[in-house]
Coordinates of C-alpha atoms in Angstrom, one line a residue:
M1 CA -67.2 99.4 221.7
H2 CA -63.5 100.9 222.4
T3 CA -62.6 101.6 225.7
P4 CA -61.6 105.6 226.7
S5 CA -57.8 105.8 226.1
F6 CA -55.4 108.7 225.6
H7 CA -52.3 108.2 223.0
P8 CA -49.2 109.5 223.4
A9 CA -50.0 111.8 220.4
D10 CA -53.0 113.2 222.6
W11 CA -50.4 113.9 225.2
V12 CA -48.2 116.2 222.8
V13 CA -51.4 117.9 221.6
L14 CA -52.2 118.5 225.6
C15 CA -48.9 119.3 226.8
L16 CA -48.4 121.6 223.9
Y17 CA -51.8 123.5 225.0
F18 CA -50.3 124.1 228.4
V19 CA -46.9 125.2 227.2
A20 CA -48.6 127.8 225.1
T21 CA -50.7 129.2 227.8
M22 CA -47.8 129.6 230.2
G23 CA -45.4 131.1 227.3
I24 CA -48.2 133.7 226.9
G25 CA -48.2 134.6 230.8
A26 CA -44.2 134.9 230.4
F27 CA -44.8 137.1 227.3
F28 CA -46.8 139.8 228.6
Y29 CA -44.8 139.8 231.9
R30 CA -43.4 143.8 231.3
K31 CA -46.3 144.8 230.0
T32 CA -48.2 144.2 233.3
R33 CA -45.8 145.5 236.1
N34 CA -48.1 148.1 237.0
T35 CA -51.6 148.6 238.2
E36 CA -53.0 149.4 234.6
G37 CA -51.7 146.9 233.1
F38 CA -52.3 144.4 235.5
T39 CA -55.9 145.3 235.6
A40 CA -57.0 147.1 232.7
A41 CA -54.3 146.3 229.8
N42 CA -53.3 149.8 229.8
H43 CA -56.9 150.4 227.9
A44 CA -55.4 149.4 224.5
L45 CA -56.9 146.1 223.4
P46 CA -58.5 145.7 220.0
G47 CA -62.4 144.7 220.4
W48 CA -62.4 141.4 218.7
V49 CA -59.8 140.2 221.3
C50 CA -61.6 141.4 224.3
G51 CA -65.2 140.1 222.4
L52 CA -63.4 136.8 222.3
S53 CA -62.6 137.1 226.0
I54 CA -65.7 137.6 226.8
F55 CA -67.1 134.6 224.9
A56 CA -64.1 132.4 226.4
T57 CA -65.4 133.3 229.5
F58 CA -69.1 133.0 229.3
L59 CA -68.4 129.5 228.0
S60 CA -66.8 127.5 230.8
S61 CA -66.2 123.8 230.9
I62 CA -69.6 123.0 232.8
S63 CA -71.0 124.7 229.5
Y64 CA -69.0 123.0 227.0
L65 CA -69.9 119.5 228.5
A66 CA -73.4 120.1 229.7
L67 CA -75.3 121.8 226.7
P68 CA -74.6 118.6 224.3
G69 CA -75.8 116.7 227.6
K70 CA -79.0 118.8 227.8
S71 CA -80.0 118.3 224.1
F72 CA -78.8 114.7 224.3
A73 CA -81.4 114.0 227.3
G74 CA -83.9 116.2 226.5
N75 CA -84.6 119.1 223.5
W76 CA -83.6 122.5 222.7
N77 CA -85.4 124.0 225.3
P78 CA -82.4 125.8 227.3
F79 CA -81.2 127.3 224.0
V80 CA -84.1 130.0 224.7
F81 CA -81.4 131.4 227.3
S82 CA -78.9 131.9 224.7
L83 CA -81.9 133.8 222.5
S84 CA -82.0 136.4 225.7
I85 CA -78.3 137.6 224.8
P86 CA -79.1 139.8 222.0
L87 CA -81.4 141.8 223.8
V88 CA -79.2 141.9 227.3
T89 CA -76.2 143.2 224.9
W90 CA -78.2 145.6 223.6
I91 CA -79.1 147.3 227.4
A92 CA -75.7 146.4 228.2
V93 CA -74.2 148.4 225.2
R94 CA -76.8 151.4 225.8
W95 CA -76.3 151.6 229.3
F96 CA -73.9 149.7 231.4
L97 CA -70.8 150.3 229.0
P98 CA -71.1 154.0 228.5
Y99 CA -71.2 154.0 232.6
Y100 CA -68.1 152.0 233.1
R101 CA -66.1 153.6 230.2
N102 CA -66.6 157.0 231.7
S103 CA -66.3 156.5 235.2
G104 CA -62.6 156.4 235.6
Q105 CA -62.9 153.0 238.2
V106 CA -61.6 149.6 237.0
S107 CA -64.1 148.4 239.8
A108 CA -67.7 147.6 238.7
Y109 CA -68.8 148.2 242.3
A110 CA -67.2 151.9 243.0
A111 CA -70.6 153.0 241.1
L112 CA -72.7 151.5 244.1
E113 CA -70.8 153.4 246.7
T114 CA -71.4 156.7 244.4
R115 CA -75.1 156.0 244.4
F116 CA -75.8 154.3 247.7
G117 CA -72.8 154.7 249.9
V118 CA -69.6 152.4 251.2
W119 CA -72.0 149.5 252.1
A120 CA -73.1 148.9 248.9
R121 CA -69.7 149.0 247.2
V122 CA -68.2 146.3 250.3
Y123 CA -71.6 144.2 249.9
A124 CA -71.3 143.5 246.2
S125 CA -67.4 143.1 246.2
V126 CA -67.7 140.6 249.4
F127 CA -70.2 138.4 248.0
Y128 CA -68.5 138.6 244.3
L129 CA -65.2 137.6 245.9
L130 CA -66.8 134.8 248.1
T131 CA -68.9 133.3 244.7
Q132 CA -65.3 133.3 242.7
I133 CA -64.0 130.7 245.0
A134 CA -66.9 128.5 244.6
R135 CA -67.0 129.3 240.9
I136 CA -63.0 128.7 240.7
A137 CA -63.8 125.3 242.7
V138 CA -66.8 123.8 240.7
V139 CA -65.4 124.7 237.3
L140 CA -62.0 122.8 238.0
Y141 CA -63.8 120.0 239.8
L142 CA -66.4 119.5 237.0
M143 CA -63.6 119.6 234.0
A144 CA -61.3 117.0 236.3
L145 CA -63.9 114.7 237.0
P146 CA -64.7 113.3 233.6
M147 CA -61.0 113.0 233.2
Q148 CA -60.5 110.4 236.0
V149 CA -63.8 108.4 235.3
L150 CA -62.7 108.1 231.4
F151 CA -59.0 108.0 231.6
G152 CA -58.2 106.9 235.1
W153 CA -56.3 110.2 236.0
D154 CA -55.7 111.1 239.6
I155 CA -58.2 113.8 239.9
Q156 CA -56.3 115.6 242.9
V157 CA -53.2 115.8 240.7
V158 CA -55.2 117.2 237.6
L159 CA -57.1 119.7 239.9
V160 CA -53.5 120.6 241.5
V161 CA -51.7 121.0 238.2
T162 CA -54.5 122.9 236.4
G163 CA -54.9 125.4 239.4
I164 CA -51.0 126.1 239.3
C165 CA -50.9 126.4 235.9
V166 CA -53.6 129.2 235.4
T167 CA -52.8 130.8 238.6
F168 CA -49.3 131.3 237.2
Y169 CA -50.3 132.6 234.0
A170 CA -52.8 135.0 235.4
F171 CA -50.0 136.1 237.9
I172 CA -47.3 136.6 235.8
G173 CA -49.3 138.2 232.6
G174 CA -52.0 139.9 234.5
I175 CA -55.1 140.9 232.4
L176 CA -53.5 141.0 229.2
A177 CA -52.8 137.2 229.3
V178 CA -55.8 136.5 230.6
I179 CA -57.3 138.1 227.8
W180 CA -55.2 136.8 225.1
T181 CA -55.4 133.4 226.3
D182 CA -59.1 133.6 226.4
A183 CA -59.1 134.4 222.8
I184 CA -56.7 131.7 221.8
Q185 CA -59.0 129.2 224.1
A186 CA -62.2 130.5 222.1
I187 CA -60.6 129.6 218.8
V188 CA -59.8 126.1 220.2
L189 CA -62.9 125.5 221.9
M190 CA -64.6 126.0 218.7
A191 CA -62.4 124.3 216.3
G192 CA -62.7 121.0 218.4
A193 CA -66.3 121.6 218.5
V194 CA -66.5 121.6 214.7
L195 CA -64.3 119.2 214.0
C196 CA -66.1 116.7 216.8
L197 CA -69.4 117.2 215.2
G198 CA -68.2 116.7 211.6
L199 CA -66.8 113.5 212.7
M200 CA -69.9 112.7 214.6
L201 CA -71.9 113.1 211.2
A202 CA -69.6 111.2 209.2
N203 CA -70.1 108.3 211.5
V204 CA -73.9 108.8 211.5
P205 CA -75.6 106.4 208.5
G206 CA -77.3 109.0 206.6
G207 CA -75.7 111.9 208.2
L208 CA -77.3 115.2 209.0
P209 CA -80.3 114.5 207.2
A210 CA -80.8 111.4 209.3
V211 CA -80.2 113.2 212.4
I212 CA -82.8 115.8 211.4
E213 CA -85.2 112.9 210.8
V214 CA -84.9 111.1 213.8
A215 CA -85.0 114.5 216.0
N216 CA -87.8 115.7 214.5
S217 CA -89.6 112.4 215.3
G218 CA -88.7 112.6 219.1
D219 CA -89.4 116.3 219.0
K220 CA -85.7 116.8 220.1
F221 CA -85.7 120.4 218.4
S222 CA -88.2 121.8 220.6
L223 CA -87.6 125.0 222.3
G224 CA -90.6 124.0 225.0
D225 CA -94.2 125.0 225.7
F226 CA -95.2 128.3 224.7
G227 CA -97.6 128.9 227.8
W228 CA -96.8 130.2 231.0
S229 CA -96.0 128.2 234.3
T230 CA -94.6 128.6 237.5
T231 CA -93.4 124.8 238.0
K232 CA -91.9 124.3 234.4
P233 CA -89.2 125.9 232.3
T234 CA -91.6 126.9 229.6
F235 CA -90.2 128.9 226.7
W236 CA -91.4 132.2 228.3
V237 CA -89.9 130.9 232.0
V238 CA -86.3 130.3 230.4
L239 CA -86.4 133.7 228.5
V240 CA -87.2 135.7 231.3
Y241 CA -84.9 133.7 233.3
G242 CA -82.0 134.1 230.7
I243 CA -82.6 138.1 230.8
V244 CA -82.1 138.5 234.3
I245 CA -79.1 136.4 234.6
N246 CA -77.4 137.7 231.7
L247 CA -78.2 141.1 233.0
Q248 CA -76.0 140.0 235.8
N249 CA -73.2 138.7 233.8
F250 CA -73.2 141.6 231.1
G251 CA -74.2 144.7 233.2
I252 CA -72.6 144.1 236.9
D253 CA -69.9 141.1 236.6
Q254 CA -66.8 142.5 237.6
S255 CA -65.2 139.8 234.8
Y256 CA -67.1 141.3 232.0
V257 CA -66.6 145.2 233.2
Q258 CA -62.5 144.9 233.2
R259 CA -62.9 143.7 229.3
Y260 CA -65.1 146.8 228.7
V261 CA -62.6 148.9 230.4
A262 CA -59.5 147.5 228.8
S263 CA -60.6 147.9 225.3
S264 CA -58.7 150.9 223.4
S265 CA -61.9 153.0 222.9
D266 CA -65.7 153.3 223.2
R267 CA -65.9 151.7 219.6
E268 CA -63.5 148.9 220.3
A269 CA -65.7 148.1 223.6
K270 CA -69.1 148.0 221.8
K271 CA -67.6 145.8 219.2
S272 CA -66.5 143.4 221.9
L273 CA -69.4 143.4 223.5
W274 CA -71.4 142.5 220.9
L275 CA -69.2 140.1 219.5
G276 CA -68.6 138.1 222.6
G277 CA -72.4 138.3 223.4
L278 CA -73.3 137.3 219.8
L279 CA -70.9 134.7 219.1
Y280 CA -72.4 132.7 222.1
V281 CA -75.7 132.4 220.4
P282 CA -74.8 130.2 217.2
V283 CA -71.9 128.0 219.2
S284 CA -74.4 127.5 221.7
A285 CA -76.8 126.5 219.0
L286 CA -73.6 124.2 217.5
F287 CA -73.1 122.3 221.0
F288 CA -77.1 121.7 221.0
L289 CA -76.7 120.0 217.7
I290 CA -73.7 118.2 218.9
G291 CA -75.8 116.6 221.9
T292 CA -78.9 116.0 219.5
T293 CA -76.6 114.2 217.2
L294 CA -74.9 112.2 220.0
Y295 CA -78.8 111.1 220.6
V296 CA -78.9 109.4 217.1
Y297 CA -74.9 108.3 217.5
Y298 CA -75.6 106.4 220.7
G299 CA -78.9 104.9 219.6
A300 CA -80.8 106.5 222.5
D301 CA -84.0 106.5 220.1
R302 CA -84.0 102.7 220.0
P303 CA -86.4 100.9 222.7
Q304 CA -83.2 98.6 224.0
V305 CA -80.2 99.8 225.5
S306 CA -77.0 100.2 223.0
D307 CA -73.8 99.1 224.2
R308 CA -72.7 102.8 223.9
I309 CA -75.4 103.8 226.4
A310 CA -74.4 100.9 228.7
A311 CA -70.8 102.1 228.8
V312 CA -71.8 105.5 229.6
E313 CA -74.0 104.3 232.3
N314 CA -71.3 102.2 234.0
I315 CA -68.7 105.4 233.9
V316 CA -71.5 107.4 235.6
A317 CA -72.4 104.8 237.9
R318 CA -68.6 104.6 239.0
Q319 CA -68.2 108.2 239.0
R320 CA -71.1 108.2 241.7
A321 CA -69.6 105.7 243.5
L322 CA -66.3 107.2 243.8
Q323 CA -68.2 110.2 245.1
S324 CA -70.0 108.4 247.8
G325 CA -66.3 107.7 249.2
L326 CA -66.4 103.9 248.3
D327 CA -62.9 102.6 247.9
E328 CA -62.4 101.1 244.3
G329 CA -62.0 97.4 243.5
T330 CA -64.0 96.2 246.8
P331 CA -67.2 94.6 246.7
E332 CA -69.3 97.2 248.0
F333 CA -67.8 99.6 245.4
D334 CA -68.8 96.9 242.6
A335 CA -72.1 96.3 244.0
F336 CA -73.0 100.2 244.4
Q337 CA -71.7 100.4 240.8
S338 CA -74.1 98.0 239.5
E339 CA -77.0 99.2 241.3
T340 CA -76.7 102.5 240.0
A341 CA -76.3 101.8 236.3
V342 CA -79.5 99.7 236.4
D343 CA -81.5 102.8 237.6
L344 CA -80.0 105.8 235.2
D345 CA -82.0 107.4 232.8
L346 CA -80.7 109.5 229.7
A347 CA -80.7 112.6 232.2
D348 CA -78.6 111.1 234.5
I349 CA -75.8 110.4 232.0
G350 CA -76.4 113.5 229.8
D351 CA -73.3 115.4 230.7
R352 CA -70.8 112.3 230.2
V353 CA -71.7 111.2 226.8
F354 CA -69.9 113.9 225.0
P355 CA -66.7 113.5 227.1
H356 CA -67.1 109.4 226.3
F357 CA -67.5 110.3 222.6
I358 CA -64.2 112.2 222.8
G359 CA -62.2 109.6 224.7
T360 CA -63.6 106.3 222.5
S361 CA -64.4 107.8 219.1
L362 CA -61.5 110.3 217.9
P363 CA -58.3 109.3 216.4
P364 CA -55.1 109.7 217.9
G365 CA -54.4 113.7 218.3
M366 CA -57.7 114.7 218.4
T367 CA -58.9 113.3 221.3
G368 CA -56.0 115.6 222.8
L369 CA -57.2 118.4 221.0
L370 CA -60.8 118.1 222.4
I371 CA -59.6 117.5 226.0
A372 CA -57.3 120.6 225.6
A373 CA -60.5 122.3 224.6
V374 CA -62.4 121.4 227.8
F375 CA -59.3 122.3 229.7
A376 CA -59.4 125.8 227.8
A377 CA -62.8 126.6 228.6
A378 CA -62.2 125.8 232.3
M379 CA -59.0 127.6 232.4
S380 CA -60.4 130.5 230.8
T381 CA -63.1 130.9 233.2
V382 CA -60.7 130.6 236.1
S383 CA -58.0 132.8 235.4
T384 CA -60.6 135.5 234.7
S385 CA -62.0 135.2 238.2
L386 CA -58.6 135.3 239.6
N387 CA -57.6 138.5 237.8
S388 CA -61.1 140.2 238.7
S389 CA -61.1 138.9 242.5
A390 CA -57.3 140.5 242.8
T391 CA -58.4 143.5 241.2
L392 CA -61.3 144.1 243.7
I393 CA -59.2 143.2 246.6
M394 CA -56.8 145.9 245.4
S395 CA -59.1 148.8 244.5
D396 CA -62.1 147.8 246.9
F397 CA -60.5 147.1 249.9
Y398 CA -56.5 148.1 250.1
R399 CA -56.4 151.0 248.5
R400 CA -60.0 152.2 249.6
F401 CA -59.5 151.1 253.5
V402 CA -56.2 150.2 254.2
S403 CA -53.8 152.5 252.2
P404 CA -55.7 155.0 249.9
R405 CA -52.0 156.8 249.0
A406 CA -50.5 153.3 248.3
S407 CA -47.8 153.2 246.1
E408 CA -47.6 151.6 242.8
Q409 CA -45.5 148.8 244.1
Q410 CA -47.5 148.2 246.9
Q411 CA -50.7 148.0 245.1
M412 CA -48.9 145.2 242.7
R413 CA -47.9 143.4 245.9
V414 CA -51.5 143.2 247.0
L415 CA -52.5 142.1 243.1
Y416 CA -50.2 139.5 243.0
A417 CA -51.1 138.1 246.3
G418 CA -54.6 138.5 245.6
T419 CA -54.1 136.0 242.6
I420 CA -52.1 133.5 244.4
L421 CA -54.6 133.5 247.4
W422 CA -57.7 133.2 245.3
G423 CA -55.8 130.5 243.1
I424 CA -54.8 128.4 246.4
L425 CA -58.4 128.8 247.7
G426 CA -60.3 127.8 244.9
T427 CA -57.9 124.8 243.9
L428 CA -58.3 123.7 248.0
L429 CA -62.1 124.1 247.8
S430 CA -62.0 122.0 244.4
L431 CA -59.9 119.0 246.3
V432 CA -62.7 119.4 249.2
L433 CA -65.5 118.7 246.5
V434 CA -63.8 115.8 245.6
R435 CA -65.1 113.8 248.5
L436 CA -68.6 116.0 248.6
T437 CA -71.9 114.5 246.5
Q438 CA -73.4 116.4 243.8
S439 CA -76.1 117.8 245.9
A440 CA -73.3 119.8 247.3
L441 CA -72.2 121.5 244.5
D442 CA -76.1 122.4 243.7
M443 CA -75.7 124.0 247.1
W444 CA -72.6 125.7 246.1
W445 CA -74.6 127.4 243.0
T446 CA -77.9 128.0 244.7
L447 CA -75.9 130.3 247.4
S448 CA -74.2 131.9 244.4
G449 CA -77.6 132.7 242.9
I450 CA -78.8 134.3 246.0
F451 CA -75.7 136.8 246.4
G452 CA -75.6 137.6 242.6
G453 CA -79.6 138.2 242.4
G454 CA -79.1 140.4 245.4
M455 CA -76.1 142.5 243.6
C456 CA -78.0 142.5 240.2
G457 CA -81.3 144.0 241.9
L458 CA -79.4 146.6 243.6
F459 CA -77.9 148.0 240.5
L460 CA -80.9 147.9 238.5
L461 CA -82.4 149.7 241.4
G462 CA -79.9 152.6 241.3
M463 CA -80.4 152.8 237.4
I464 CA -84.3 152.9 237.3
S465 CA -85.0 155.3 240.2
R466 CA -82.7 158.2 240.7
R467 CA -84.7 159.4 243.8
V468 CA -84.2 155.8 245.8
Q469 CA -81.6 156.4 248.5
N470 CA -79.7 154.4 251.1
T471 CA -82.5 153.3 253.6
A472 CA -84.8 152.1 250.5
A473 CA -81.7 150.3 248.9
V474 CA -80.9 148.5 252.2
A475 CA -84.7 147.5 252.4
G476 CA -84.6 146.4 248.9
V477 CA -81.8 144.1 249.4
V478 CA -82.7 142.7 252.6
A479 CA -86.2 141.7 251.2
G480 CA -84.8 140.6 247.9
V481 CA -82.0 138.3 249.4
S482 CA -84.5 137.2 252.2
V483 CA -87.4 136.4 249.3
I484 CA -84.6 134.3 247.3
L485 CA -83.1 132.4 250.2
W486 CA -86.6 131.2 251.3
L487 CA -87.6 130.2 248.1
S488 CA -84.5 128.4 247.7
I489 CA -84.6 126.2 251.1
P490 CA -86.3 123.5 248.8
Q491 CA -83.2 123.5 246.6
L492 CA -80.7 123.3 249.7
T493 CA -82.5 120.3 251.2
A494 CA -83.1 116.8 250.8
A495 CA -85.0 116.2 247.2
P496 CA -88.7 116.2 247.3
S497 CA -91.0 113.3 246.2
A498 CA -92.1 114.0 242.4
A499 CA -95.4 115.0 243.4
D500 CA -93.6 117.8 245.7
T501 CA -91.4 118.7 242.6
D502 CA -93.9 119.3 240.1
D503 CA -95.9 121.4 242.5
R504 CA -92.7 123.5 243.5
L505 CA -91.9 126.9 242.1
H506 CA -89.4 126.2 239.2
A507 CA -85.5 127.1 240.2
F508 CA -85.5 129.5 237.1
L509 CA -88.2 131.8 238.6
I510 CA -86.2 132.4 242.2
P511 CA -83.6 135.0 240.8
V512 CA -86.2 136.7 238.8
I513 CA -88.9 136.9 241.7
G514 CA -85.7 138.1 243.9
T515 CA -84.2 140.7 241.7
T516 CA -87.9 142.1 241.1
T517 CA -88.7 142.2 244.8
I518 CA -85.4 144.2 245.3
I519 CA -86.5 147.0 242.9
L520 CA -90.3 146.9 244.0
V521 CA -89.4 147.4 247.7
G522 CA -86.6 149.8 247.0
F523 CA -88.9 151.9 245.1
A524 CA -91.9 151.8 247.5
V525 CA -89.7 152.5 250.7
G526 CA -87.9 155.4 248.5
I527 CA -91.3 157.1 248.3
F528 CA -91.4 157.6 252.3
F529 CA -88.0 158.3 252.5
K530 CA -87.4 160.8 249.9
G531 CA -84.0 162.5 249.6
T532 CA -81.4 164.2 247.4
P533 CA -79.9 161.4 245.2
R534 CA -76.1 161.0 246.0
N535 CA -75.4 161.2 242.0
E536 CA -77.9 162.0 239.3
A537 CA -75.4 160.7 236.8
T538 CA -76.0 157.1 237.8

């Protein structure tokens, strides 16, 4: 079995990718020297470009590696999440998109101020901005970690270089550079995945029919139990979870709203949303098929551990030893790695199988292309977070509270400063995560779910009931966020025993219950605190 390696041809491909992304930022510099250009691309982009950008933002580097890992270790049950997207896309096209296009606002959360008051706008914007710092850090970290364990690259150098590069083109090219690089990165992502699957199938005896036969015998294509459960991710649990999370993504996320606004017309905006949403369904199926093929290619169906599986187990054990803070090369490090490798199962190594295949089984040049695709998945997500965060800092705080009559030059300074500041904060936090454990990363995602669930519920409350006013909205948010936090406590504390886990509410239901609580409590309180709606149009 080959050891992971990076050839000169791979370096050429990877360097060309980075040069191209920097060049795109420089190319659009003159077109983004005003606020409309920097935040909304002067409302002039074609729908297909914005659609590819939406897709690239949705597919982060975490998904690029995690989706194959899920089907490698389990089955296609997580694919049900993707099946919720067509319904949510239709809802977003029908209700959310027209409002944002007609509002004349670049901020997604200006609608909340119009509906409930300034507190709602500040609440949503603050938690969005905080979540983006965590999102940038986690995406960068989980992109850089495989590079460290596979190729021996210095993870801190990878984080800093990537952070600087993505901040540079987001700073100099604004939303135009972000969207166009996203579109190119989406093509790189898909091309890399298709090429990788083709080569993988060519090296499996019997090809695709053999993969299907082995997978069917192991029930690898199952979408999950079709019953209902509060403790297991059945088909319906994952579907409901997908609807709620994707309503949050496509309905209220500033990153997506800016793409709706940047489109040249209502028709192009709808086209972008349909393309970005529906494209994810077949592409996610492609990644699940990659994972299933890896299951066969690595011999995970056999009772004895194959050399390929053993190699990945050693890589994951080494990763955990590094995360624990042990110094590589010491007896303690070696002992920890050996003991950990023995106890690993398929679920533990799933996320590392695909990058291991990329590093060991692809010809020179193609490895560089696939690693560039991993970087592309991360950079598209991070650049979007940088631009959307800078936009909110300028529109929801500086222009709203500090200087309502700010000049164009002053607003641009805030946009530039916000891009740089959030790039620095996200990169610094990613460096902090290098020394933290995986449970710390889970904590970040849990906290972002708490904040995001409250924002989504507040938006839906305002849309569903026009009679609900300020007092009811506050009560709903307090109740909903409290419920989400209470239900999330087991996720934030030490791992329980297996028996406790079997009886615990599944994490997928937490944002569903929290969002529903906000709507129900807000509606109930609104019955007793009736008032004139602030804005009947919402």
